[in-house]
Coordinates of C-alpha atoms in Angstrom, one line a residue:
X1063 CA -19.3 -15.2 -27.0
X1064 CA -18.2 -18.8 -26.3
X1065 CA -21.1 -21.3 -25.8
X1066 CA -19.4 -22.7 -22.7
X1067 CA -19.2 -19.2 -21.3
X1068 CA -23.0 -18.7 -21.6
X1069 CA -23.5 -22.1 -19.8
X1070 CA -21.2 -21.3 -16.9
X1071 CA -22.0 -17.7 -16.3
X1072 CA -25.3 -18.5 -14.4
X1073 CA -23.4 -20.9 -12.2
X1074 CA -20.9 -18.1 -11.3
X1075 CA -23.8 -15.8 -10.4
X1076 CA -25.3 -18.6 -8.3
X1077 CA -22.2 -19.3 -6.2
X1078 CA -21.3 -15.6 -5.9
X1079 CA -24.8 -14.7 -4.6
X1080 CA -24.7 -17.6 -2.1
X1081 CA -21.2 -16.6 -0.9
X1082 CA -22.4 -13.0 -0.2
X1083 CA -25.4 -14.3 1.7
X1084 CA -28.8 -13.1 2.6
X1085 CA -28.4 -9.7 1.0
X1086 CA -28.0 -11.2 -2.4
X1087 CA -30.2 -14.3 -2.0
X1088 CA -33.2 -12.6 -0.4
X1089 CA -33.1 -9.1 -1.9
X1090 CA -30.9 -9.4 -5.1
X1091 CA -32.1 -9.5 -8.7
X1092 CA -32.3 -13.3 -8.6
X1093 CA -34.4 -13.5 -5.3
X1094 CA -37.4 -15.1 -7.0
X1095 CA -35.1 -17.8 -8.5
X1096 CA -33.8 -18.8 -5.1
X1097 CA -37.3 -18.7 -3.5
X1098 CA -39.8 -19.6 -6.2
X1099 CA -43.3 -18.1 -6.0
X1100 CA -46.0 -20.8 -5.4
X1101 CA -49.0 -20.8 -7.8
X1102 CA -51.5 -19.6 -5.2
X1103 CA -49.1 -16.8 -4.3
X1104 CA -48.8 -15.8 -7.9
X1105 CA -52.5 -15.7 -8.3
X1106 CA -52.8 -13.4 -5.3
X1107 CA -50.3 -11.0 -6.8
X1108 CA -52.0 -11.1 -10.2
X1109 CA -55.4 -10.4 -8.6
X1110 CA -54.3 -6.9 -7.5
X1111 CA -56.0 -7.3 -4.1
X1112 CA -52.8 -6.7 -2.3
X1113 CA -49.5 -5.0 -3.0
X1114 CA -46.3 -7.0 -3.3
X1115 CA -45.1 -6.0 0.2
X1116 CA -48.5 -7.1 1.7
X1117 CA -48.5 -10.5 -0.1
X1118 CA -48.1 -13.9 1.5
X1119 CA -45.0 -14.5 -0.7
X1120 CA -43.3 -11.3 0.6
X1121 CA -44.0 -12.3 4.1
X1122 CA -42.6 -15.8 3.5
X1123 CA -39.4 -14.4 2.0
X1124 CA -39.1 -12.0 4.9
X1125 CA -39.4 -14.5 7.7
X1126 CA -37.2 -17.2 6.0
X1127 CA -33.6 -17.5 7.2
X1128 CA -30.7 -18.1 4.7
X1129 CA -28.2 -20.0 6.7
X1130 CA -25.0 -19.3 4.8
X1131 CA -22.9 -22.5 5.4
X1132 CA -21.5 -22.1 1.9
X1133 CA -19.3 -19.2 2.6
X1134 CA -17.5 -20.7 5.7
X1135 CA -16.7 -23.8 3.6
X1136 CA -15.1 -21.7 0.8
X1137 CA -13.2 -19.6 3.3
X1138 CA -12.0 -22.7 5.2
X1139 CA -10.8 -24.4 2.0
X1140 CA -9.0 -21.3 0.7
X1141 CA -7.5 -20.7 4.2
X1142 CA -6.3 -24.3 4.3
X1143 CA -4.5 -23.9 1.0
X1144 CA -2.7 -20.9 2.4
X1145 CA -1.7 -22.6 5.6
X1146 CA 1.7 -23.8 4.3
X1147 CA 3.6 -21.2 2.1
X1148 CA 4.5 -22.3 -1.3
X1149 CA 8.2 -22.5 -2.4
X1150 CA 9.3 -20.4 -5.3
X1151 CA 12.6 -21.1 -6.9
X1152 CA 14.3 -18.9 -9.6
X1153 CA 17.7 -20.6 -10.0
X1154 CA 19.5 -24.0 -9.6
X1155 CA 22.2 -22.8 -7.2
X1156 CA 21.0 -19.3 -6.5
X1157 CA 17.8 -17.2 -7.3
X1158 CA 20.0 -14.5 -8.7
X1159 CA 20.4 -16.6 -11.8
X1160 CA 17.1 -15.1 -13.0
X1161 CA 16.8 -11.6 -14.2
X1162 CA 16.0 -8.9 -11.5
X1163 CA 12.7 -8.2 -13.2
X1164 CA 11.7 -11.8 -12.9
X1165 CA 12.7 -11.9 -9.2
X1166 CA 10.5 -8.8 -8.5
X1167 CA 7.4 -10.9 -9.2
X1168 CA 8.1 -12.7 -6.0
X1169 CA 7.3 -9.7 -3.8
X1170 CA 5.6 -7.3 -6.2
X1171 CA 4.4 -7.8 -9.7
X1172 CA 0.6 -7.2 -9.6
X1173 CA -1.9 -4.4 -9.1
X1174 CA -2.0 -5.1 -5.3
X1175 CA 1.8 -5.3 -5.0
X1176 CA 1.6 -8.3 -2.7
X1177 CA 3.7 -10.7 -4.7
X1178 CA 3.2 -14.4 -5.3
X1179 CA 1.6 -15.1 -1.9
X1180 CA -1.2 -12.6 -2.6
X1181 CA -1.6 -13.8 -6.1
X1182 CA -1.9 -17.4 -4.9
X1183 CA -4.6 -16.5 -2.4
X1184 CA -6.7 -14.8 -5.0
X1185 CA -6.2 -17.6 -7.5
X1186 CA -7.2 -20.3 -5.0
X1187 CA -10.2 -18.3 -4.0
X1188 CA -11.4 -18.0 -7.6
X1189 CA -10.7 -21.7 -8.2
X1190 CA -12.8 -22.8 -5.2
X1191 CA -15.6 -20.3 -5.7
X1192 CA -15.9 -20.2 -9.5
X1193 CA -13.6 -22.9 -10.9
X1194 CA -11.7 -20.5 -13.2
X1195 CA -9.2 -17.6 -13.2
X1196 CA -6.9 -15.9 -15.7
X1197 CA -3.5 -14.3 -15.5
X1198 CA -1.7 -12.3 -18.3
X1199 CA 2.0 -11.4 -18.1
X1200 CA 2.2 -7.7 -19.1
X1201 CA 4.9 -5.1 -19.3
X1202 CA 4.6 -1.9 -17.3
X1203 CA 6.8 1.2 -17.4
X1204 CA 7.1 4.4 -15.4
X1205 CA 5.4 7.6 -16.5
X1206 CA 8.3 8.4 -18.9
X1207 CA 8.0 5.0 -20.5
X1208 CA 11.3 3.8 -18.9
X1209 CA 12.3 1.0 -16.5
X1210 CA 10.1 -1.8 -17.9
X1211 CA 8.9 -4.3 -15.3
X1212 CA 6.7 -7.4 -15.5
X1213 CA 3.2 -7.3 -14.1
X1214 CA 0.7 -10.2 -13.8
X1215 CA -2.7 -8.9 -14.7
X1216 CA -5.6 -10.9 -13.2
X1217 CA -8.9 -11.7 -14.8
X1218 CA -12.0 -13.1 -13.1
X1219 CA -13.9 -15.8 -15.0
X1220 CA -16.4 -13.3 -16.4
X1221 CA -13.6 -11.3 -17.9
X1222 CA -12.4 -14.2 -20.1
X1223 CA -14.9 -13.9 -22.9
X1224 CA -13.6 -16.3 -25.5
X1225 CA -10.5 -17.8 -27.0
X1226 CA -9.0 -20.4 -29.3
X1227 CA -6.0 -22.8 -28.9
X1228 CA -3.3 -22.8 -31.6
X1229 CA -1.7 -26.0 -32.8
X1230 CA 1.1 -24.1 -34.4
X1231 CA 2.6 -22.9 -31.0
X1232 CA 6.1 -24.4 -30.5
X1233 CA 6.4 -23.7 -26.8
X1234 CA 5.2 -26.2 -24.1
X1235 CA 3.8 -23.4 -22.0
X1236 CA 1.2 -21.8 -24.2
X1237 CA -1.0 -23.0 -27.1
X1238 CA -3.2 -19.9 -27.4
X1239 CA -4.1 -18.6 -30.8
X1240 CA -6.1 -15.7 -29.4
X1241 CA -8.2 -14.6 -26.4
X1242 CA -10.8 -11.9 -25.9
X1243 CA -10.7 -10.2 -22.4
X1244 CA -13.2 -7.8 -20.9
X1245 CA -11.5 -4.8 -19.3
X1246 CA -14.7 -2.6 -19.0
X1247 CA -14.5 -0.1 -16.2
X1248 CA -16.5 2.8 -14.6
X1249 CA -15.1 6.3 -15.4
X1250 CA -16.1 9.6 -13.8
X1251 CA -17.5 12.2 -16.2
X1252 CA -16.2 15.5 -14.7
X1253 CA -18.6 17.6 -16.7
X1254 CA -21.8 15.6 -16.0
X1255 CA -20.5 14.8 -12.5
X1256 CA -21.6 11.2 -12.7
X1257 CA -20.0 7.7 -13.1
X1258 CA -20.4 6.0 -16.4
X1259 CA -19.5 2.5 -17.6
X1260 CA -17.1 2.4 -20.5
X1261 CA -17.0 -0.8 -22.5
X1262 CA -13.4 -2.0 -23.2
X1263 CA -12.3 -5.2 -24.8
X1264 CA -8.7 -6.4 -25.0
X1265 CA -7.5 -8.9 -27.6
X1266 CA -4.3 -10.9 -27.0
X1267 CA -3.3 -12.9 -30.1
X1268 CA -0.7 -14.1 -32.6
X1269 CA -0.6 -12.7 -36.1
X1270 CA 0.0 -14.7 -39.3
X1271 CA 3.8 -14.7 -38.6
X1272 CA 3.3 -16.0 -35.0
X1273 CA 4.1 -12.8 -33.3
X1274 CA 2.3 -11.8 -30.1
X1275 CA 0.3 -8.6 -30.2
X1276 CA -2.6 -6.9 -28.3
X1277 CA -5.5 -4.7 -29.6
X1278 CA -8.2 -2.8 -27.8
X1279 CA -11.8 -2.0 -28.7
X1280 CA -13.6 0.7 -26.8
X1281 CA -16.9 2.4 -26.8
X1282 CA -20.5 1.4 -27.5
X1283 CA -19.4 -0.4 -30.7
X1284 CA -16.6 -2.3 -29.1
X1285 CA -18.1 -5.6 -30.0
X1286 CA -18.7 -4.5 -33.6
X1287 CA -15.0 -3.5 -33.8
X1288 CA -14.0 -6.9 -32.6
X1289 CA -16.2 -8.8 -35.1
X1290 CA -14.7 -6.7 -38.0
X1291 CA -11.1 -7.2 -36.8
X1292 CA -8.6 -9.3 -38.9
X1293 CA -6.8 -11.6 -36.5
X1294 CA -4.0 -12.6 -38.8
X1295 CA -3.3 -9.1 -40.2
X1296 CA -3.9 -6.7 -37.3
X1297 CA -4.1 -3.0 -38.1
X1298 CA -5.1 0.2 -36.4
X1299 CA -3.8 2.6 -33.7
X1300 CA -4.8 0.3 -30.9
X1301 CA -2.6 -2.6 -32.1
X1302 CA 0.6 -3.0 -30.0
X1303 CA 3.4 -5.6 -30.1
X1304 CA 4.5 -5.7 -26.5
X1305 CA 8.3 -5.7 -26.0
X1306 CA 10.6 -6.2 -23.0
X1307 CA 14.0 -4.7 -23.6
X1308 CA 13.4 -4.9 -27.3
X1309 CA 12.3 -8.6 -27.3
X1310 CA 8.8 -9.7 -28.5
X1311 CA 7.1 -13.1 -27.9
X1312 CA 6.2 -16.0 -30.2
X1313 CA 3.3 -17.0 -27.9
X1314 CA 0.4 -15.4 -25.9
X1315 CA 1.5 -15.1 -22.2
X1316 CA -2.0 -15.8 -20.9
X1317 CA -2.7 -18.6 -18.4
X1318 CA -6.3 -19.8 -17.7
X1319 CA -6.5 -21.9 -14.6
X1320 CA -9.4 -24.2 -13.9
X1321 CA -10.1 -26.7 -11.2
X1322 CA -8.3 -29.7 -12.7
X1323 CA -6.1 -28.4 -15.5
X1324 CA -4.9 -25.3 -17.4
X1325 CA -6.4 -24.1 -20.7
X1326 CA -8.8 -21.6 -22.1
X1327 CA -10.8 -24.5 -23.8
X1328 CA -11.1 -26.4 -20.5
X1329 CA -14.1 -25.6 -18.4
X1330 CA -14.9 -26.6 -14.8
X1331 CA -18.1 -26.2 -12.7
X1332 CA -17.6 -24.5 -9.3
X1333 CA -16.2 -27.3 -7.2
X1334 CA -18.5 -26.6 -4.2
X1335 CA -21.7 -25.8 -6.3
X1336 CA -23.5 -28.6 -4.5
X1337 CA -23.0 -27.0 -1.1
X1338 CA -24.4 -23.7 -2.5
X1339 CA -27.5 -25.6 -3.7
X1340 CA -27.9 -27.2 -0.3
X1341 CA -27.9 -23.8 1.3
X1342 CA -30.6 -22.6 -1.0
X1343 CA -32.7 -25.7 -0.6
X1344 CA -32.4 -25.3 3.2
X1345 CA -33.5 -21.6 2.7
X1346 CA -36.7 -22.8 0.8
X1347 CA -37.6 -25.4 3.4
X1348 CA -37.1 -22.8 6.2
X1349 CA -39.5 -20.4 4.5
X1350 CA -42.3 -23.0 4.6
X1351 CA -41.3 -24.0 8.1
X1352 CA -41.6 -20.4 9.3
X1353 CA -44.9 -19.9 7.6
X1354 CA -46.1 -23.1 9.2
X1355 CA -45.1 -21.8 12.6
X1356 CA -46.9 -18.6 12.0
X1357 CA -50.2 -20.3 11.1
X1358 CA -50.0 -23.3 13.4
X1359 CA -48.6 -21.8 16.6
X1360 CA -51.4 -19.3 16.8
X1361 CA -54.8 -20.9 17.6
X1362 CA -57.7 -19.7 15.4
X1363 CA -60.9 -18.4 17.0
X1364 CA -64.0 -19.8 15.2
X1365 CA -67.4 -18.1 15.8
X1366 CA -70.4 -19.5 14.0
X1367 CA -73.9 -18.1 13.5
X1368 CA -73.1 -14.8 15.2
X1369 CA -73.5 -11.2 13.9
X1370 CA -70.1 -10.2 12.4
X1371 CA -69.9 -6.8 14.2
X1372 CA -70.1 -8.6 17.6
X1373 CA -67.1 -10.9 17.0
X1374 CA -64.3 -8.4 17.1
X1375 CA -61.9 -9.4 19.8
X1376 CA -58.3 -8.8 20.8
X1377 CA -55.8 -11.1 22.4
X1378 CA -56.8 -11.7 26.0
X1379 CA -60.3 -10.3 25.4
X1380 CA -63.7 -11.9 25.8
X1381 CA -66.2 -12.6 23.0
X1382 CA -69.8 -11.7 23.5
X1383 CA -71.4 -12.9 20.3
X1384 CA -74.9 -11.8 19.3
X1385 CA -77.2 -14.4 17.7
X1386 CA -77.8 -13.7 14.0
X1387 CA -80.7 -16.1 13.5
X1388 CA -82.5 -19.2 14.9
X1389 CA -79.3 -21.3 14.9
X1390 CA -77.5 -21.2 18.2
X1391 CA -74.1 -19.5 18.3
X1392 CA -71.0 -21.7 18.6
X1393 CA -67.5 -20.5 19.6
X1394 CA -64.5 -22.8 19.4
X1395 CA -60.7 -22.7 19.1
X1396 CA -59.2 -24.5 16.1
X1397 CA -55.7 -26.0 16.5
X1398 CA -53.7 -28.3 14.3
X1399 CA -51.6 -31.3 15.2
X1400 CA -48.4 -29.7 13.8
X1401 CA -47.3 -33.0 12.2
X1402 CA -46.3 -31.2 9.1
X1403 CA -44.0 -28.9 11.1
X1404 CA -42.1 -32.0 12.4
X1405 CA -41.6 -33.2 8.8
X1406 CA -40.3 -29.8 7.8
X1407 CA -37.8 -29.9 10.7
X1408 CA -36.7 -33.3 9.6
X1409 CA -36.2 -32.1 6.1
X1410 CA -33.9 -29.3 7.3
X1411 CA -32.0 -31.8 9.5
X1412 CA -31.5 -34.1 6.5
X1413 CA -30.2 -31.3 4.4
X1414 CA -27.6 -30.3 7.0
X1415 CA -26.6 -33.9 7.4
X1416 CA -25.9 -34.1 3.7
X1417 CA -23.4 -31.3 4.2
X1418 CA -21.2 -33.6 6.2
X1419 CA -20.1 -35.4 3.0
X1420 CA -18.8 -32.2 1.5
X1421 CA -17.6 -30.0 4.3
X1422 CA -13.9 -29.8 5.1
X1423 CA -14.9 -27.9 8.3
X1424 CA -16.7 -31.0 9.5
X1425 CA -13.5 -33.0 8.9
X1426 CA -11.4 -30.5 10.9
X1427 CA -13.8 -30.2 13.8
X1428 CA -14.2 -33.9 14.3
X1429 CA -10.5 -34.4 14.5
X1430 CA -10.2 -34.0 18.3
X1431 CA -7.2 -33.7 20.5
X1432 CA -7.3 -37.5 21.2
X1433 CA -7.2 -38.5 17.6
X1434 CA -4.0 -40.3 16.6
X1435 CA -1.9 -39.1 13.7
X1436 CA -2.9 -42.2 11.7
X1437 CA -6.6 -41.9 12.3
X1438 CA -6.4 -38.2 11.5
X1439 CA -4.6 -38.9 8.3
X1440 CA -7.3 -41.5 7.2
X1441 CA -10.1 -39.2 8.2
X1442 CA -8.8 -36.2 6.2
X1443 CA -7.4 -38.0 3.2
X1444 CA -10.6 -37.9 1.2
X1445 CA -11.5 -34.3 2.2
X1446 CA -8.1 -32.9 1.4
X1447 CA -7.0 -34.9 -1.6
X1448 CA -9.2 -33.0 -4.0
X1449 CA -8.1 -29.7 -2.4
X1450 CA -4.5 -30.6 -2.8
X1451 CA -5.1 -31.4 -6.5
X1452 CA -6.7 -28.0 -7.0
X1453 CA -3.8 -26.3 -5.2
X1454 CA -1.3 -28.1 -7.4
X1455 CA -3.1 -26.9 -10.6
X1456 CA -3.1 -23.3 -9.2
X1457 CA 0.7 -23.6 -8.5
X1458 CA 1.3 -24.8 -12.0
X1459 CA -0.6 -21.7 -13.4
X1460 CA 1.7 -19.4 -11.3
X1461 CA 4.7 -21.3 -12.4
X1462 CA 3.7 -20.9 -16.0
X1463 CA 3.6 -17.1 -15.6
X1464 CA 7.0 -17.1 -14.0
X1465 CA 8.3 -19.2 -17.0
X1466 CA 6.8 -16.6 -19.4
X1467 CA 8.7 -13.9 -17.6
X1468 CA 11.9 -15.9 -17.7
X1469 CA 11.7 -16.5 -21.4
X1470 CA 10.8 -12.9 -22.1
X1471 CA 13.7 -11.7 -20.1
X1472 CA 16.1 -13.6 -22.4
X1473 CA 16.5 -17.0 -20.8
X1474 CA 16.4 -20.1 -23.0
X1475 CA 13.7 -22.7 -22.7
X1476 CA 16.2 -25.2 -21.1
X1477 CA 17.4 -22.5 -18.6
X1478 CA 13.9 -21.7 -17.7
X1479 CA 13.0 -25.3 -17.1
X1480 CA 15.9 -25.7 -14.8
X1481 CA 15.6 -22.4 -12.9
X1482 CA 11.9 -21.8 -12.4
X1483 CA 9.8 -23.8 -10.0
X1484 CA 6.7 -23.0 -7.9
X1485 CA 5.7 -25.8 -5.5
X1486 CA 2.8 -25.8 -3.0
X1487 CA 3.1 -27.5 0.3
X1488 CA 0.0 -29.7 0.3
X1489 CA 0.7 -31.5 3.6
X1490 CA -2.6 -30.3 5.1
X1491 CA -3.8 -31.4 8.5
X1492 CA -0.7 -33.6 8.9
X1493 CA 0.8 -34.3 12.4
X1494 CA 3.1 -31.5 13.6
X1495 CA 6.8 -32.3 13.9
X1496 CA 7.8 -32.3 17.5
X1497 CA 11.1 -30.6 18.5
X1498 CA 12.4 -33.5 20.6
X1499 CA 11.9 -35.8 17.6
X1500 CA 13.9 -33.5 15.5
X1501 CA 16.7 -33.4 18.0
X1502 CA 16.9 -37.2 18.1
X1503 CA 16.9 -37.3 14.3
X1504 CA 19.8 -34.8 14.1
X1505 CA 21.8 -36.9 16.6
X1506 CA 21.2 -40.0 14.6
X1507 CA 22.1 -38.3 11.4
X1508 CA 25.3 -37.1 12.9
X1509 CA 26.3 -40.7 13.2
X1510 CA 24.8 -42.2 10.0
X1511 CA 25.2 -39.2 7.7
X1512 CA 21.9 -40.2 5.9
X1513 CA 20.5 -36.8 5.3
X1514 CA 22.3 -33.8 3.8
X1515 CA 22.6 -30.6 5.7
X1516 CA 19.8 -29.0 3.7
X1517 CA 17.4 -31.9 4.3
X1518 CA 18.1 -31.9 8.1
X1519 CA 17.6 -28.1 8.2
X1520 CA 14.1 -28.7 6.6
X1521 CA 13.1 -30.7 9.6
X1522 CA 14.1 -27.8 11.9
X1523 CA 12.1 -25.4 9.8
X1524 CA 9.0 -27.7 10.1
X1525 CA 9.4 -27.8 13.9
X1526 CA 9.8 -24.1 14.3
X1527 CA 8.0 -22.4 11.4
X1528 CA 8.6 -18.7 10.9
X1529 CA 11.5 -18.6 13.4
X1530 CA 14.6 -19.7 11.4
X1531 CA 16.1 -17.9 8.5
X1532 CA 16.6 -19.6 5.1
X1533 CA 19.2 -22.3 4.8
X1534 CA 21.5 -20.0 2.8
X1535 CA 21.3 -17.2 5.4
X1536 CA 21.9 -19.6 8.2
X1537 CA 25.0 -21.0 6.5
X1538 CA 26.2 -17.4 6.0
X1539 CA 25.7 -16.5 9.6
X1540 CA 27.5 -19.7 10.7
X1541 CA 30.5 -18.6 8.5
X1542 CA 30.4 -15.1 9.9
X1543 CA 30.5 -16.6 13.4
X1544 CA 33.4 -18.8 12.7
X1545 CA 35.4 -15.9 11.2
X1546 CA 34.7 -13.8 14.3
X1547 CA 36.0 -16.6 16.6
X1548 CA 39.2 -16.9 14.5
X1549 CA 39.7 -13.1 14.8
X1550 CA 39.7 -13.4 18.6
X1551 CA 42.6 -15.9 18.7
X1552 CA 46.2 -14.9 19.5
X1553 CA 49.3 -15.4 17.4
X1554 CA 50.0 -18.7 19.3
X1555 CA 46.5 -20.0 18.5
X1556 CA 45.2 -19.5 22.0
X1557 CA 41.7 -18.1 22.4
X1558 CA 41.6 -14.5 23.7
X1559 CA 39.0 -13.9 26.4

C-alpha cells in the first residue's frame, strides 16, 4: 500500500466521523481519540472499583455536547458549488458532432443514472470532505453482451489503494502506468443466510506494449495474487482488454481528482480539516465545562465530628448530627467561586470565533440586504476564491473523462480538444442581473451591435434562470414562428386575419 495512503487514511476517518456527528464522535470506535481519558480517570478504571459506565470518564463523555459546525460548512460549500450549473459542450457547432454514446454521459453514464450534474455533486463533496476522488471510464453492455455504452465508475479515496505514473504515455490526458483499486463488497450467502465481505481488487494498467487492460483478484488471498502478478506480461482468466466497438486504448482511463490538481501521485489533505479539529476541540472543552457545572453548581454539605450514620440527608431535608466525641460538631456548606467555569466559557467562545476565519456560512450570513455589490464582492472574494479553484479542478477531472470517451469512440485527439469542454460557473455570490438592466443593454446593443446574438441571449438567461430554452431552441422557435406568419399571408402579400 502506498505510504501516502497510510498517512492520509486517518485524516479521512477523522473528517468523516466529524461530518456524521455525535454518533461517531461520542460512540464510535475512535471515541477515546476524540475525548482523551485523563490520567486520574484511567487510574479509576484500572482500579476496578467501578465499571466503565459508572466511571467519571463515561459521565464526562455522556454530558459533553458535540456541536457539529463542521457538517454545515461542508454542505454549504458543496451547495455553493452546485448553485450555478456547469456548461458541457460536445461539439464546435453542434453537440451531435460527438458519438451518441459520448452524449449519453451527459444525462446517464453512472451507477446512479443522474448524468454529469449528479457526478459533479458527488465529486465536489468528496473534494471538500476528503480532498480526493477517482473516476474510471468503463464499458458496459446489456445482458446479452450487446449495445456497449460508456459508464463512469466512481471511487472514494479509500478505494484508490496505489498507483504509478508512466512517462511513456503519449497522450496529454493520462500518464498512468497502473493503479490498484478496491472493489470489495458484501455478498449474501444463501445457504448460511448471512452477509459476508468479499475482498476484490481491480488492477487497471498498461502492458509492455502500452495496451490498456484490467485484472481482478478476489478471495482471501487477493493481495497475494496482486503481489505475484506480472504487470508487463499479464496472464490469467481475469485479465481483460476492454474494447469499445472493437477499439482498445493506449492509456489508462482513470482520473484521480484532488483539491488543487489531478494525478494519482498528488495528495491533498482534507481542505476543511482545521474546522473539524476546531469542532473536536470545542467538544473536549465542553466536556470539562459540563463536569465543572455538575460539581460547582451543586453546593457540598460538610459535616465534621459527627457520627456517620446521623448525617444522611436528602435535598430539602434537615441534618440532626450526633456528636462522635469531645470535639463539637460543625456543619457548613462549601461553594466555589466558579472562576474556572468562566475561563472554560471563554475558551469555547474563542474557539467559535476562530471559526469565522474559515466559515463560508459566516461570509454569506454577514452579507446583509443593505450590502452593496462592491462590498459584497470584496467580502466574499477570499472565502470563495479557493472554492472556485477547487471547483475548476473538479470540472477538469470530469472533462478528462469526457475526453477519454471521445477518444475511445473514434475521435482524433485534435477533434476531441475542439469538441469537448466542461466549464463550471464560478460566479458565486455575485450580484444578480436585474431585468431592467438587461432591457437597457439590449436596446443599446440594437444600436451599437457590440454583442452577438448569443452573447446578448446569455444576459437574458442570467436574468431569468431556468425559464428560457437554450439559444439554439429559441432560434428554432423564432424560425418556426416566422414561417407560420408567412403561411398566413395571401397571394398579394396582405396578412390574413
